[in-house]
Coordinates of N, CA and C in Angstrom, one line a residue:
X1 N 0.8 -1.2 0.0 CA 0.0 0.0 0.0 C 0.9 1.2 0.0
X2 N 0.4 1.9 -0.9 CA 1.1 3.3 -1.1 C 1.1 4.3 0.3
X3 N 1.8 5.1 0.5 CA 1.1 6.0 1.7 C 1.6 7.0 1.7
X4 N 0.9 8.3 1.4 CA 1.2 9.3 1.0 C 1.8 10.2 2.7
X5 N 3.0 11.0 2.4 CA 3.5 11.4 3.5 C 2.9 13.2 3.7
X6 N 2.5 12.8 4.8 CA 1.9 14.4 4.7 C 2.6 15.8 6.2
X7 N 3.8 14.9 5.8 CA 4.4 16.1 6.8 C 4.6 17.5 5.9
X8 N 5.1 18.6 6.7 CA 5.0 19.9 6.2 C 6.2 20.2 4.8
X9 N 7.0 19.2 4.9 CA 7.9 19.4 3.6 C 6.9 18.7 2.4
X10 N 6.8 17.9 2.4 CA 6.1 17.4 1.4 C 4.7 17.8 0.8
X11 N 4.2 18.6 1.7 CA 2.9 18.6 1.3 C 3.2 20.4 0.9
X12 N 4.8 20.9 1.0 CA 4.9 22.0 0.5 C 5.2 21.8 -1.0
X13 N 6.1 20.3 -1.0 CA 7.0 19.9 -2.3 C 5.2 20.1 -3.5
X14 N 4.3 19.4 -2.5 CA 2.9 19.0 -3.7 C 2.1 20.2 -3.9
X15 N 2.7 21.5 -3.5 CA 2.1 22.9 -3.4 C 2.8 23.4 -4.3
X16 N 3.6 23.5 -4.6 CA 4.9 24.0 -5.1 C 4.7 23.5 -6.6
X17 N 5.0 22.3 -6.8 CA 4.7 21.7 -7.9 C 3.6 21.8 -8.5
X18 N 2.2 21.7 -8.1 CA 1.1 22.3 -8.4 C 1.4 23.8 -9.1
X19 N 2.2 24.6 -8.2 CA 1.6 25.7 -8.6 C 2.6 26.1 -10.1
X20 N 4.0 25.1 -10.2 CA 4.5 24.9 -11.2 C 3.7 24.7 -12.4
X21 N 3.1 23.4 -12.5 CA 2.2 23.3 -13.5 C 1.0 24.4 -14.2
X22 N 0.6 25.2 -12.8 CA -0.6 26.0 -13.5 C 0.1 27.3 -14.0
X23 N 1.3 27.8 -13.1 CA 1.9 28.9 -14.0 C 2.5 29.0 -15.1
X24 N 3.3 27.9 -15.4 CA 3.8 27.5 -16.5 C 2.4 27.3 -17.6
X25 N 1.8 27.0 -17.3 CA 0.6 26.8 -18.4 C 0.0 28.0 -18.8
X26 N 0.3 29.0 -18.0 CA -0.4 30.4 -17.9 C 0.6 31.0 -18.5
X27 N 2.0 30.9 -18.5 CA 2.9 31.7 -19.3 C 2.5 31.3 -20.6
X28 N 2.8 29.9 -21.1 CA 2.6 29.5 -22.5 C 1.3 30.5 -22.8
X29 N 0.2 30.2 -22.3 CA -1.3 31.1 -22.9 C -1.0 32.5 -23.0
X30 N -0.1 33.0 -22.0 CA -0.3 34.7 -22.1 C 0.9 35.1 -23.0
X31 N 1.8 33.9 -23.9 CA 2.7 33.9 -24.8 C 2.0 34.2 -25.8
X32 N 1.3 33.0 -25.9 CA 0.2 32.6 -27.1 C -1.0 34.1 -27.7
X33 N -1.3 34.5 -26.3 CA -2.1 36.0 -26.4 C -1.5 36.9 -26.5
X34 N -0.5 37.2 -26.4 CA 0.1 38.5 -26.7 C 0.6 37.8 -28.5
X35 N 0.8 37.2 -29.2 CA 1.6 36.7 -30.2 C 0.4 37.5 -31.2
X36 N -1.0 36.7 -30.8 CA -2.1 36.7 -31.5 C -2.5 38.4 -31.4
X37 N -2.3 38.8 -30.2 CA -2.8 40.5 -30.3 C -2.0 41.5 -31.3
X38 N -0.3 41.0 -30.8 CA 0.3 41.4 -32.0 C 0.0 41.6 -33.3
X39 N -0.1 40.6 -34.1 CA -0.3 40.2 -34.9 C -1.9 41.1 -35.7
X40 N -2.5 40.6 -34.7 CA -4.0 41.1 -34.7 C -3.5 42.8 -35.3
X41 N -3.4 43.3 -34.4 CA -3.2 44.5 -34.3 C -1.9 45.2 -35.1
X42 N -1.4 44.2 -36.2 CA -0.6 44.7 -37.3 C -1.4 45.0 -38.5
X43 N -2.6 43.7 -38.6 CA -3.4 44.0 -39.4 C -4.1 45.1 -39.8
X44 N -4.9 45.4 -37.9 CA -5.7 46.5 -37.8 C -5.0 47.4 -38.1
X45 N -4.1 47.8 -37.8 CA -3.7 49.2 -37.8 C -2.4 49.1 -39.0
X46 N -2.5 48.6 -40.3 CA -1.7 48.1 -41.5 C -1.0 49.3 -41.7
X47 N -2.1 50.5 -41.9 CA -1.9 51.6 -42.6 C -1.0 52.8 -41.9
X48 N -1.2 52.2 -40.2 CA -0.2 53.7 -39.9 C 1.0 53.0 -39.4
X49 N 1.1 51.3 -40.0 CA 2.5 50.6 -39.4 C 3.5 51.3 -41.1
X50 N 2.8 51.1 -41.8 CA 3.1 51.4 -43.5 C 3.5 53.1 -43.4
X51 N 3.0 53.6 -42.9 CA 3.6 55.3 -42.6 C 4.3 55.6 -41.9
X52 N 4.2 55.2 -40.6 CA 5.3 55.0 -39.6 C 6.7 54.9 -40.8
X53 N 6.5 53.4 -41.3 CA 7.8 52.7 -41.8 C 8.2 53.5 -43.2
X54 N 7.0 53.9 -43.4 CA 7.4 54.7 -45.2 C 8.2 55.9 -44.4
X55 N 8.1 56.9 -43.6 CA 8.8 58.0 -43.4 C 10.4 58.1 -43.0
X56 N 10.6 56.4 -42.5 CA 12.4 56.3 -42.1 C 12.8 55.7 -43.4
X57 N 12.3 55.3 -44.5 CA 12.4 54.4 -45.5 C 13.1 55.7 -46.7
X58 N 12.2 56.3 -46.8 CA 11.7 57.3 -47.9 C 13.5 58.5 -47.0
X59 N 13.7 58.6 -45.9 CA 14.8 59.3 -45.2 C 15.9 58.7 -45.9
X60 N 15.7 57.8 -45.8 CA 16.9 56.7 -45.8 C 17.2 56.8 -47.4
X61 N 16.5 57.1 -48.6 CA 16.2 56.9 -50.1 C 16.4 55.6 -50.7
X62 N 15.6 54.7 -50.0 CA 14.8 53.4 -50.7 C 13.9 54.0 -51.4
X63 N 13.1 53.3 -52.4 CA 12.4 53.4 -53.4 C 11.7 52.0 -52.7
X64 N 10.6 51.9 -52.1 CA 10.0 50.5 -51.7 C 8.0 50.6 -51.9
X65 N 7.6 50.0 -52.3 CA 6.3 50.1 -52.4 C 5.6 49.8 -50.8
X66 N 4.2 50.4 -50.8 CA 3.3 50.2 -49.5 C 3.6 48.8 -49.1
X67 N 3.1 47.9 -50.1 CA 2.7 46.5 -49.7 C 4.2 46.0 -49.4
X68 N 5.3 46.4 -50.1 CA 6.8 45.8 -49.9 C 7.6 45.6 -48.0
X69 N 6.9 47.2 -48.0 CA 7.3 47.7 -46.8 C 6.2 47.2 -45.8
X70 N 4.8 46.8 -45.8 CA 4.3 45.7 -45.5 C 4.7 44.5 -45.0
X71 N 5.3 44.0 -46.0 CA 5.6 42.2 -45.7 C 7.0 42.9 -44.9
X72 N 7.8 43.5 -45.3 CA 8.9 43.6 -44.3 C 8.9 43.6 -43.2
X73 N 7.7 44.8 -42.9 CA 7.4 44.2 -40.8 C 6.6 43.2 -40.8
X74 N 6.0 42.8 -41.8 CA 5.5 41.6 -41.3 C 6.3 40.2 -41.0
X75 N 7.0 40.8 -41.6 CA 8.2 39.5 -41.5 C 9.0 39.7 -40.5
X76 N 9.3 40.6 -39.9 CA 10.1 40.9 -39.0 C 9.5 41.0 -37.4
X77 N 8.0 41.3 -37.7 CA 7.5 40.8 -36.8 C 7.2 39.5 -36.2
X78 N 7.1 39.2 -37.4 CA 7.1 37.6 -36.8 C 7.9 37.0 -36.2
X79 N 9.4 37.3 -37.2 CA 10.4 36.3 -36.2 C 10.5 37.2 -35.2
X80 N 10.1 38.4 -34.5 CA 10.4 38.9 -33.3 C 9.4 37.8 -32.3
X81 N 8.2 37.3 -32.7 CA 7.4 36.7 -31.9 C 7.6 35.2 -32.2
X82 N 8.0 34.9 -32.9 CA 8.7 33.4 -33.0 C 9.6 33.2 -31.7
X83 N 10.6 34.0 -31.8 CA 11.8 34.0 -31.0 C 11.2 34.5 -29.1
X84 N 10.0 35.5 -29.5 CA 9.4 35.5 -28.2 C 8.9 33.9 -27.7
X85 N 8.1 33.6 -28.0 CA 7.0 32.6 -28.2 C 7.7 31.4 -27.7
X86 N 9.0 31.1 -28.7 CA 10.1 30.1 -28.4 C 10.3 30.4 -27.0
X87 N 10.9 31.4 -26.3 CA 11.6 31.4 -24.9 C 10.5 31.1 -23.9
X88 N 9.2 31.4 -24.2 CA 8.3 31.9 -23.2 C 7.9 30.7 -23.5
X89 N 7.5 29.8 -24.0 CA 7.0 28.1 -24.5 C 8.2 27.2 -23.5
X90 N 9.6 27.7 -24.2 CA 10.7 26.7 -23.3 C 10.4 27.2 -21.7
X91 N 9.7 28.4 -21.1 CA 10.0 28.2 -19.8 C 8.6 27.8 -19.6
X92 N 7.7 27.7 -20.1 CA 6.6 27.3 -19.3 C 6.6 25.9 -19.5
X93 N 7.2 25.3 -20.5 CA 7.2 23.5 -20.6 C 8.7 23.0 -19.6
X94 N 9.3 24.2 -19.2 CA 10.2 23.5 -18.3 C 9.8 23.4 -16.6
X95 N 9.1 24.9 -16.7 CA 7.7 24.6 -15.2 C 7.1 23.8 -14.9
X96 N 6.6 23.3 -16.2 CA 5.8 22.0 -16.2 C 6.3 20.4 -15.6
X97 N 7.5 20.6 -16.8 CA 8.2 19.4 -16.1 C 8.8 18.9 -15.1
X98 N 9.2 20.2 -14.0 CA 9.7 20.2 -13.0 C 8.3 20.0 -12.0
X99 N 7.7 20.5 -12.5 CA 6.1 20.4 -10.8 C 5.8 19.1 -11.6
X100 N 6.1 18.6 -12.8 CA 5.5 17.3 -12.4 C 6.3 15.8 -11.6
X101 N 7.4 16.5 -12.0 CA 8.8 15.9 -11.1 C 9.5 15.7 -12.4
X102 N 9.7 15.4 -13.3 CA 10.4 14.7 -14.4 C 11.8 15.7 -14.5
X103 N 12.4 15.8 -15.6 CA 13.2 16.3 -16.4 C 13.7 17.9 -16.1
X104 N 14.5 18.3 -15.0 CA 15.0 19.7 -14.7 C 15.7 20.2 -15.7
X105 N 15.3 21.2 -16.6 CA 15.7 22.2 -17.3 C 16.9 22.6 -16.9
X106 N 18.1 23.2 -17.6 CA 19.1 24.1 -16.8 C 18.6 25.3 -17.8
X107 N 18.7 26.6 -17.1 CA 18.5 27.7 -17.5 C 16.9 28.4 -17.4
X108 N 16.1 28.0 -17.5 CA 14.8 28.1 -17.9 C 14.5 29.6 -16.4
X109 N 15.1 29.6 -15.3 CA 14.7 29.9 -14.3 C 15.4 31.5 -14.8
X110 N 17.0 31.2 -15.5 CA 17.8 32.4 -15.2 C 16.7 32.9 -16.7
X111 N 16.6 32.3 -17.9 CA 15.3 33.1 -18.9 C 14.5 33.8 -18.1
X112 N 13.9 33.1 -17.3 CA 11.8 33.7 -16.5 C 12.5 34.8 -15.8
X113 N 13.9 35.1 -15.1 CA 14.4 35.7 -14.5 C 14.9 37.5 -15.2
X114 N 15.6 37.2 -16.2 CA 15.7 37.9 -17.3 C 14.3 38.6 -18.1
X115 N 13.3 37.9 -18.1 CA 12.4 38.1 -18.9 C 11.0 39.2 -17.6
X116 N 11.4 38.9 -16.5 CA 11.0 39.8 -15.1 C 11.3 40.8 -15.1
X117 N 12.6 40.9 -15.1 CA 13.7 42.0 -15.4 C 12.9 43.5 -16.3
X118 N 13.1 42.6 -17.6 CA 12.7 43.3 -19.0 C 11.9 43.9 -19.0
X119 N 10.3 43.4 -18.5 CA 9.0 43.0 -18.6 C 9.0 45.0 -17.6
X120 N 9.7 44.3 -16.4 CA 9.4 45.9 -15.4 C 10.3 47.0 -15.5
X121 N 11.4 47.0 -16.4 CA 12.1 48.3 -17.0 C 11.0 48.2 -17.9
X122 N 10.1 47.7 -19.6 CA 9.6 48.3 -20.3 C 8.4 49.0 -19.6
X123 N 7.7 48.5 -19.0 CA 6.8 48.9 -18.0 C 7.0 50.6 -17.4
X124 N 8.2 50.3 -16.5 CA 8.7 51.6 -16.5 C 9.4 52.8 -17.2
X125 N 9.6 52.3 -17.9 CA 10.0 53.4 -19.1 C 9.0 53.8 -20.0
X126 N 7.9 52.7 -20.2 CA 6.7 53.1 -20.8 C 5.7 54.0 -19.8
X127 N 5.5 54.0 -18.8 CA 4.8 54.6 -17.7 C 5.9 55.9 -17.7
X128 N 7.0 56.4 -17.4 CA 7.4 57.8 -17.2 C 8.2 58.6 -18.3
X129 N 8.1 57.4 -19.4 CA 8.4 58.5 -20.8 C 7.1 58.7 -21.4
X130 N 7.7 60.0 -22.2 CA 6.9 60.9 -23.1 C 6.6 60.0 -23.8
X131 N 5.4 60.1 -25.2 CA 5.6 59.2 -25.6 C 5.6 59.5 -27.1
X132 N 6.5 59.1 -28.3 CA 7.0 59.6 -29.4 C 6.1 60.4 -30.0
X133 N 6.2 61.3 -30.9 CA 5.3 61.9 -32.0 C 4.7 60.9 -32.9
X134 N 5.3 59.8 -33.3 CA 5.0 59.2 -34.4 C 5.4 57.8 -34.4
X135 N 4.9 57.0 -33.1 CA 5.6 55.9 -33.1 C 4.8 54.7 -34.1
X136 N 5.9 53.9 -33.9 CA 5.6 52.5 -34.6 C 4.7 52.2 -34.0
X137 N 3.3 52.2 -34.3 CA 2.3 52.0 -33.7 C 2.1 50.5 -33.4
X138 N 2.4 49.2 -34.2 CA 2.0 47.8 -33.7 C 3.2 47.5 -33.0
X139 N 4.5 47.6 -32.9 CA 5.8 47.9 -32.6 C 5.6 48.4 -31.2
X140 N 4.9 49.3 -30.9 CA 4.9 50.1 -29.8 C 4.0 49.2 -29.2
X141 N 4.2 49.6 -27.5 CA 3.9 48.9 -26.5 C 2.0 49.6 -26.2
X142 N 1.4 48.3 -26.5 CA 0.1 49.1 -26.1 C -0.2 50.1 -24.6
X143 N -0.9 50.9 -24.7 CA -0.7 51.9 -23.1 C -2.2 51.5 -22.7
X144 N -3.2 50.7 -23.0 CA -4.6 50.5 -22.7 C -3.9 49.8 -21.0
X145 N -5.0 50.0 -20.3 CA -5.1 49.5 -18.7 C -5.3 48.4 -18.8
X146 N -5.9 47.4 -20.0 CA -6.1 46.3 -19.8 C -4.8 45.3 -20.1
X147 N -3.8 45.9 -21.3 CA -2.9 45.5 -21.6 C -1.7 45.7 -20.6
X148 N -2.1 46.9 -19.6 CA -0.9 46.6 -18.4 C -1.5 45.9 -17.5
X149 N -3.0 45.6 -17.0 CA -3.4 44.3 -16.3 C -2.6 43.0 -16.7
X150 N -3.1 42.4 -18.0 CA -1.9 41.9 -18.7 C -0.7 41.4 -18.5
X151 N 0.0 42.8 -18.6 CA 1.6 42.5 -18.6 C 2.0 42.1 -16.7
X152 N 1.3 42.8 -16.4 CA 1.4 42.8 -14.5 C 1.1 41.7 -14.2
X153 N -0.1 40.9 -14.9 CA -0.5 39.8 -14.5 C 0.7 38.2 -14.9
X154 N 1.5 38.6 -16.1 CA 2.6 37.5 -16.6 C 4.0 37.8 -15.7
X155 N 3.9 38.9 -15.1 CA 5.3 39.0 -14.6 C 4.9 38.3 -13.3
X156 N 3.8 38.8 -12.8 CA 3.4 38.1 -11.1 C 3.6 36.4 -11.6
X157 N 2.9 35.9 -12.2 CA 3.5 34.6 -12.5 C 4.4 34.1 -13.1
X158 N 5.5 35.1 -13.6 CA 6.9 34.4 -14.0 C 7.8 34.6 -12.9
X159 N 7.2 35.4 -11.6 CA 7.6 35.6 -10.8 C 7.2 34.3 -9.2
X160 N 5.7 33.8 -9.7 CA 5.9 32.9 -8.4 C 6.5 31.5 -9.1
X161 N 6.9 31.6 -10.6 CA 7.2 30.4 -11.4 C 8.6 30.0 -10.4
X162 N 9.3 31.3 -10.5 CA 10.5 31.4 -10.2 C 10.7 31.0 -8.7
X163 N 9.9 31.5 -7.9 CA 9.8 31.1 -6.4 C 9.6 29.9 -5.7
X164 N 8.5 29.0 -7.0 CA 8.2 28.0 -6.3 C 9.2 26.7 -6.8
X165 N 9.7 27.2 -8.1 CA 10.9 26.4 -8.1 C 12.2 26.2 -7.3
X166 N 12.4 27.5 -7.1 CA 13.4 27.5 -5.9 C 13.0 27.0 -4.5
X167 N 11.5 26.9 -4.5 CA 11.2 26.3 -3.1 C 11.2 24.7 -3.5
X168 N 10.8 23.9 -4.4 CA 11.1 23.1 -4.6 C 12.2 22.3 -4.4
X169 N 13.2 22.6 -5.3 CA 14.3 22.6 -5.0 C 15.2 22.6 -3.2
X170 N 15.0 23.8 -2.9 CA 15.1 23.8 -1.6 C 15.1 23.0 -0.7
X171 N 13.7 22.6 -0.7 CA 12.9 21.5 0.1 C 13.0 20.4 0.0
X172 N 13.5 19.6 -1.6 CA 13.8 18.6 -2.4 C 14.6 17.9 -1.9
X173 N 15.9 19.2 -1.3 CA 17.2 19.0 -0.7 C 17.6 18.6 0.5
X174 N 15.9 19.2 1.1 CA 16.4 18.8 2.7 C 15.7 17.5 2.9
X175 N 15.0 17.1 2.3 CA 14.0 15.9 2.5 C 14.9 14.8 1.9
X176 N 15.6 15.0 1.2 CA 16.9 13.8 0.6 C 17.9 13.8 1.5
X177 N 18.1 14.9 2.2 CA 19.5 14.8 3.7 C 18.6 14.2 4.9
X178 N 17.5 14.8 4.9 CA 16.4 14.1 6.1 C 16.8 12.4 6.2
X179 N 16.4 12.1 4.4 CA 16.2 11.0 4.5 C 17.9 10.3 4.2
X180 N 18.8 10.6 4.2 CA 19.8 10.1 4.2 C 20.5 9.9 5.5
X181 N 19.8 11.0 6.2 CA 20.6 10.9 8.1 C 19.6 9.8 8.8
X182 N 18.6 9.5 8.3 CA 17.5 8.6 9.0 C 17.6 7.0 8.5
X183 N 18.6 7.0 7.2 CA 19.5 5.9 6.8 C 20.4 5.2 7.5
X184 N 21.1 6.3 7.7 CA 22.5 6.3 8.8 C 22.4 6.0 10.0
X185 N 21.4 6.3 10.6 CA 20.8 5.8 12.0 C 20.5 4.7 12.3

């Protein structure tokens, strides 16, 4: 018969991991939602991404048509959200694997760590700078309250991703010396 141990380390280790799996699953989706809003919102707003880009283009003396200068952010968009999508995918499927016990990632912690970082300098520089005459409008960081609910909401969870892995860990450690001295006895 199995028997599940419910002292206070363990039943932190099944808290912990729990909360691994649902944050990590919440990164991937709010990867996945910001990719699609992007995107979304290159479409919508085609015409003032195409003016924006025609007025540094036209400086510069390219000769490029609407639709050319088009696909160029579109394409450059993309792989900016590829390369997002990629990091933010690798750290929520390495959350995953760690709360379910399997396969420990290396690095995934110091990414979610870096990407915390990022997340609250743009935040902050977006909140006390001016803000351009003429920005790249899909490029540019939306200023809607719902889109910084949003962003506040992915950092709070790349932030207890990070915490409960280290408590994991932590705990992991002492419950293998626990059980190593209670060997030895």
């Amino acid at each position: 018969m199995n028997h599940i141990n419910n002292d206070i380390d363990h039943i932190l280790i099944r808290r912990s991991e729990n909360t691994l799996i649902v944050v990590g699953t919440g990164t991937i989706l709010f990867s996945v939602w910001t990719v699609v809003k992007t995107l979304g919102m290159l479409f919508l707003l085609k015409d003032e991404s195409v003016a924006a880009v025609r007025k540094a283009v036209d400086e510069s003396g390219f000769k490029l048509s609407d639709q050319s200068i088009f696909y160029i952010v579109l394409v450059v968009t993309l792989i900016i959200m590829i390369l997002f999508l990629a990091v933010r995918i690798f750290i929520g499927l390495s959350a995953i694997s760690e709360g379910r016990g399997s396969r420990r990632r290396k690095g995934y912690l110091v990414l979610a760590v870096i990407m915390i970082i990022t997340s609250i300098t743009a935040a902050a520089v977006n909140l006390f700078s001016a803000k351009s005459q003429e920005p790249l409008v899909v490029l540019s960081n939306d200023a809607s309250i719902s889109a910084h609910i949003v962003e506040f909401t992915s950092v709070v969870m790349l932030v207890e991703l990070v915490f409960s892995a280290m408590r994991i860990r932590r705990v992991r450690k002492r419950v293998s010396q626990s059980a190593a001295k209670k060997e030895q006895e």
